[in-house]
Amino acid sequence: MAQPLLKIENLRTYFYAHSKQAFVRSVDGVSLEVGQRETVGVVGESGSGKSITAMSVMGLISGGPGVIGGSIHYASDKVQKNLLEGLENYVQLEEGNGRVLTVKKDESGWQKASEKLMAGMRGKEIAMIFQNPRASLNPYITVGEQITEAVRLHSGISAVKEARERAIHWLERVKIDSPRLRYNSYPSGMSGGMCQRAMIAMALSSEPSLLIADEPTTGLDATIQSKIVDLLQELKNETGISTLLISHDISVITRLSDRVAVLYGGAVVEYGPASQLLDAQAGFKHPYTAALLASVPNQQKIRARANLQAIEGEVPDTINTPPGCRFYARCNQITPEIRDKCAAIHPELKDVAPGHQVRCWRFIN
Amino acid sequence: MRRSTRVKKYIQTSGEVSDFSKLPLHKKFSIPDLLYVGYGLLIVFLVLVSYVLGAFNLLPNDPQQINMDMLMAPPGTGGHLLGTDFMGRDIQSRLILGIQAYFLPGLLAIFISLSIGIVLGVLAGYRGGYAETVITYFTNLVDSFPRLVLILLVIAAFKPDIYYIMMVMGITGVPAVANAIAGKIRVLAQKNFIEAAIALGLRTRVIILKHILWYNCRALLIIQATLGMGEAILLETSLSYLGFGVQEPTPSWGNMVQSGANYFMQGNFWPSTAPALAILFTILGFNLLGDGLNNMLEGKRSR
Amino acid sequence: MPQTKSKTILEVHQLSKHFSRKRGVLSAFNRRGGTIPAVDNVSFYLRENETMGLVGESGCGKTTVARTILRLTQPTSGRIEFDGRDITHLSDSELRPLRRDMQMIFQDLDAGLNPKMRVSDILKEAITVHERVSDAEVEIKSRLLLDQVNLKYSKLGSYSSELSGGEKRRVGIARVLAVGARLLVADEPTSALDVSIQAQVVNLLRDLQKQLGLSYLFISHDLQVVELMSHKVAVMYLGKIVEMGLTERVSGAARHPYTYILWSSLVEKHNREATQPIRVERRATWGVFDFERPARGCRFAPRCPVYEKRGRPAECTDPANEPQLRDVGGGHQVACHFPLGS
């Protein structure tokens, strides 16, 4: 494969919990790649850092200290750059015991530099759709006008009429019935599913190279979810857009992704081709991925009326990350030989098959 | 690292992450809030002491004694720490005694606005329906009527008594309390909090008194009370300036400012400045106390 | 499996709940007026130790059914019988003793968990609502409850803001068990939780049912969880039950087109290459619940693929001929003029 479109390396985004005087390590060393024309699914539970990763790519992190390290290389036909280029100059870290203890950050300088780097990127090169489409649309402007505005802003089409036609074209592409009529609808007059379609139309109207879809189906009804997934699938085939798809819903990830990254406690624990990673039968799996797949009800379990295989324990907070493997406390695959290492040392991502990496001591040596 | 004045520093405390409830006070709350509340409590203490001194007549001088030999004596002369007014009366004693004019009437106003406000707020928020509509219209009506005009009407109909004034103030304070409580109940209802309590089988009385008022409205009520005291003083001052406040010879800070102001231009600034400063610092104290308590109790830490 | 011998614990007969659109004093001038039939003539029964699943899309009236059964809102018409006793018109004070037996788990994790009370106080309150219990007994019972929901005793001293989502849910369940409920109405008990925690809660609810012989009315939009939990399933669409029967029958051999679409959307979501025998046409009304202008006749007709395929038969839109639930064998009921597979 040629150069990946998006290459995130060792991204670290922290927040500060004033009440506890400690860092929340929301994203703690995430590395991933999104290739050209590829859909990469990011799965994880709440607090795993999946949404924060996406927000960091978009430069939308507010609140301190925020993004404090790593690089995000972006390389489309038009733009090649590191979205965090030189930003480390504004941040000073003091580490001890392998973890960050003090962060000094020139926030206004960082913000300005980041804005400079992101200029012309947001909306134009990288577009994003969110979980709650109605909240992301302006309720007082018609859907069509909002898309027209996006077209004029990003596509270099300044003529209103032409931009309008483009907007209608995109409403049609996302399969909104009678797009000319719907052009004049306000978001409040449309269902959740239709608002999400309009959001997708707006995101794609500027023909970005990368689409970040943050929980695009969450909160929609089952029948609508399925339609949105269908639509994303079709648009992906038609336009060949690269997508970073974030979801906690494994079935959505399964339908759409070429490659999948599983996030746990702010780090990627498994990264590989969707077909291998999401196949419950295939070997070489991180215990967390295996448990996650097993905890979803499937037809066999329903038929057998068996209990689900729950992952014991709670989703960890990322304030008190243990020194060893972050899944240690909930893991059911620890063997006596590796127990000491699991408890004490955070494992590295390790190749278990070509292009398939797992962060687990079971696969190291 | 580039030099910049706006570098923010975040420090992770080494070792165990501490529990919020075990943190020392200055880490739990922001320093300004602590200062606000500290200052406010000091003022409350001074007001209480003054009230007790006034009630038992433990004043440095007789506040009513007219001394024609010492009209407008500047501060510090003849045992008058803050000087004397245009009738030669001791300003310091009159200041302390002035609290009498506010303390009980202010408490009355607070009592009226809280008690009626709680009843109406609970009715509107908890019962909803017709009661809510009627109460909303009532509070809007009270809110839209100019308070001063109402007070002047009452004074015209009865007499210019501070208790009447404070009763009107209490009633005009009802909408704020009622709306705040009804709003709080609506938020709780939205979170299915009240339904869960009903479904559990709790008695209505327990739900309202324990869960709604005690656990969820106590901060709000304390804050309303502190702000109410400040407001009472302010209202009396403005009325005194119009000549409708506490009537001479009973001293109040308002009528002291008003009578002293006539001599301000002659260079005798102290008879009006002393009560004016007292008003300023006292009201500031009550308002900061309300503000600081609000931030502390409602968890809105400014940091 | 449903035990046919066991006794009926809950029976709902022709239950309706209409919400008035008119609000405020000036509503007389509101020309739009009228009512919204959030629940319309819903009937079903639930046996002891049985779980009935209630599924449907958001806004179909599932939650209103739950709230009406618990009398948190007064039904417009119909009858609710609990343990053979008509509770439709009981007063608040008459209802209170009944609250021991029927409880609700709310979707909101924080419902019932006063953020300013410790877990021990929350449980104590629930234990002592209906009976006088000494402090020592409260202590013993609290610990027993925590055991039942698999929580550590150390959580007794925590405030709810210090608990994670799963722990809050467990405390919520412990709270309703504390009064000794036999019927639990669970309104989306897992939807606010993470996948791995969802499984824990589903298992917990199933175990509790086995141990304590509880009956559940389980409301969810998650079809798989409903399938796993329930012996019977009722599918609601715009305030009406359109299909009801044993879980296997409803999920595997759906007769109503809407049920079919619901379950096939699940299959579609899971399989990369979806196979779908009926292709559902997209229509302008798709997904829009229009209570203001409810479809005449069958409510589902505007979205119905069968209606289209059969060339829009007149029965479906005949206002006088709204399809009623009828038995198609084995207690499987469908409200459709042209059920699938016939």
Coordinates of N, CA, C and O in Angstrom, one line a residue, chain A residues 142 144-145 147-149 151-152 157-171 179-181 183-184:
Chain A
T142 N -32.5 26.4 7.2 CA -33.0 25.2 6.6 C -31.8 24.3 6.3 O -30.6 24.8 6.1
G144 N -31.0 22.7 3.6 CA -30.4 23.0 2.3 C -29.4 24.1 2.4 O -28.3 24.1 1.9
E145 N -29.9 25.2 3.1 CA -29.0 26.4 3.1 C -27.7 26.0 3.9 O -26.6 26.6 3.5
I147 N -26.2 23.2 3.9 CA -25.3 22.5 3.0 C -24.7 23.4 1.9 O -23.5 23.4 1.6
T148 N -25.6 24.3 1.4 CA -25.1 25.3 0.5 C -23.9 26.1 1.0 O -22.9 26.4 0.4
E149 N -24.1 26.5 2.3 CA -23.1 27.3 2.9 C -21.7 26.5 3.0 O -20.7 27.0 2.7
V151 N -20.9 24.1 1.0 CA -20.3 24.0 -0.4 C -19.6 25.2 -0.7 O -18.5 25.2 -1.2
R152 N -20.2 26.4 -0.4 CA -19.5 27.6 -0.8 C -18.3 27.9 -0.1 O -17.3 28.5 -0.6
I157 N -17.0 27.1 -4.9 CA -18.1 27.5 -5.7 C -18.7 28.7 -5.1 O -19.3 28.5 -4.0
S158 N -18.6 29.8 -5.7 CA -19.1 31.0 -5.0 C -20.5 31.4 -5.4 O -21.3 32.0 -4.7
A159 N -20.9 31.0 -6.7 CA -22.2 31.3 -7.2 C -23.3 30.6 -6.4 O -23.2 29.4 -6.2
V160 N -24.2 31.3 -5.9 CA -25.2 30.8 -5.0 C -26.0 29.7 -5.7 O -26.3 28.6 -5.1
K161 N -26.4 30.0 -6.9 CA -27.2 29.0 -7.6 C -26.5 27.7 -7.8 O -27.1 26.6 -7.6
E162 N -25.3 27.8 -8.2 CA -24.5 26.6 -8.5 C -24.3 25.8 -7.2 O -24.5 24.6 -7.2
A163 N -24.0 26.5 -6.1 CA -23.8 25.9 -4.8 C -25.1 25.2 -4.4 O -25.1 24.1 -3.9
R164 N -26.2 25.8 -4.7 CA -27.5 25.3 -4.3 C -27.8 24.0 -5.1 O -28.2 23.0 -4.5
E165 N -27.4 24.0 -6.4 CA -27.6 22.8 -7.1 C -26.7 21.6 -6.6 O -27.2 20.5 -6.5
R166 N -25.5 22.0 -6.2 CA -24.6 21.0 -5.6 C -25.2 20.5 -4.3 O -25.2 19.2 -4.1
A167 N -25.8 21.3 -3.5 CA -26.4 20.9 -2.3 C -27.5 19.9 -2.5 O -27.6 18.9 -1.9
I168 N -28.4 20.2 -3.5 CA -29.5 19.4 -3.9 C -28.9 18.0 -4.4 O -29.5 17.0 -4.1
H169 N -27.9 18.1 -5.2 CA -27.3 16.9 -5.7 C -26.8 16.0 -4.5 O -27.1 14.8 -4.6
W170 N -26.2 16.6 -3.5 CA -25.8 15.8 -2.4 C -26.9 15.3 -1.6 O -26.9 14.2 -1.0
L171 N -28.0 16.1 -1.4 CA -29.2 15.6 -0.7 C -29.7 14.3 -1.4 O -30.2 13.4 -0.8
P179 N -35.5 15.8 -2.8 CA -34.5 16.7 -2.2 C -34.8 18.2 -2.4 O -34.5 19.0 -1.5
R180 N -35.5 18.5 -3.5 CA -35.8 19.9 -3.7 C -36.8 20.4 -2.6 O -36.7 21.6 -2.2
L181 N -37.7 19.5 -2.2 CA -38.6 19.9 -1.1 C -37.9 20.0 0.2 O -38.1 20.9 1.0
Y183 N -34.9 20.5 0.8 CA -34.0 21.6 0.9 C -34.4 22.7 1.8 O -33.7 23.3 2.6
N184 N -35.8 22.9 1.8 CA -36.3 24.0 2.6 C -36.8 23.5 4.0 O -37.5 24.3 4.6

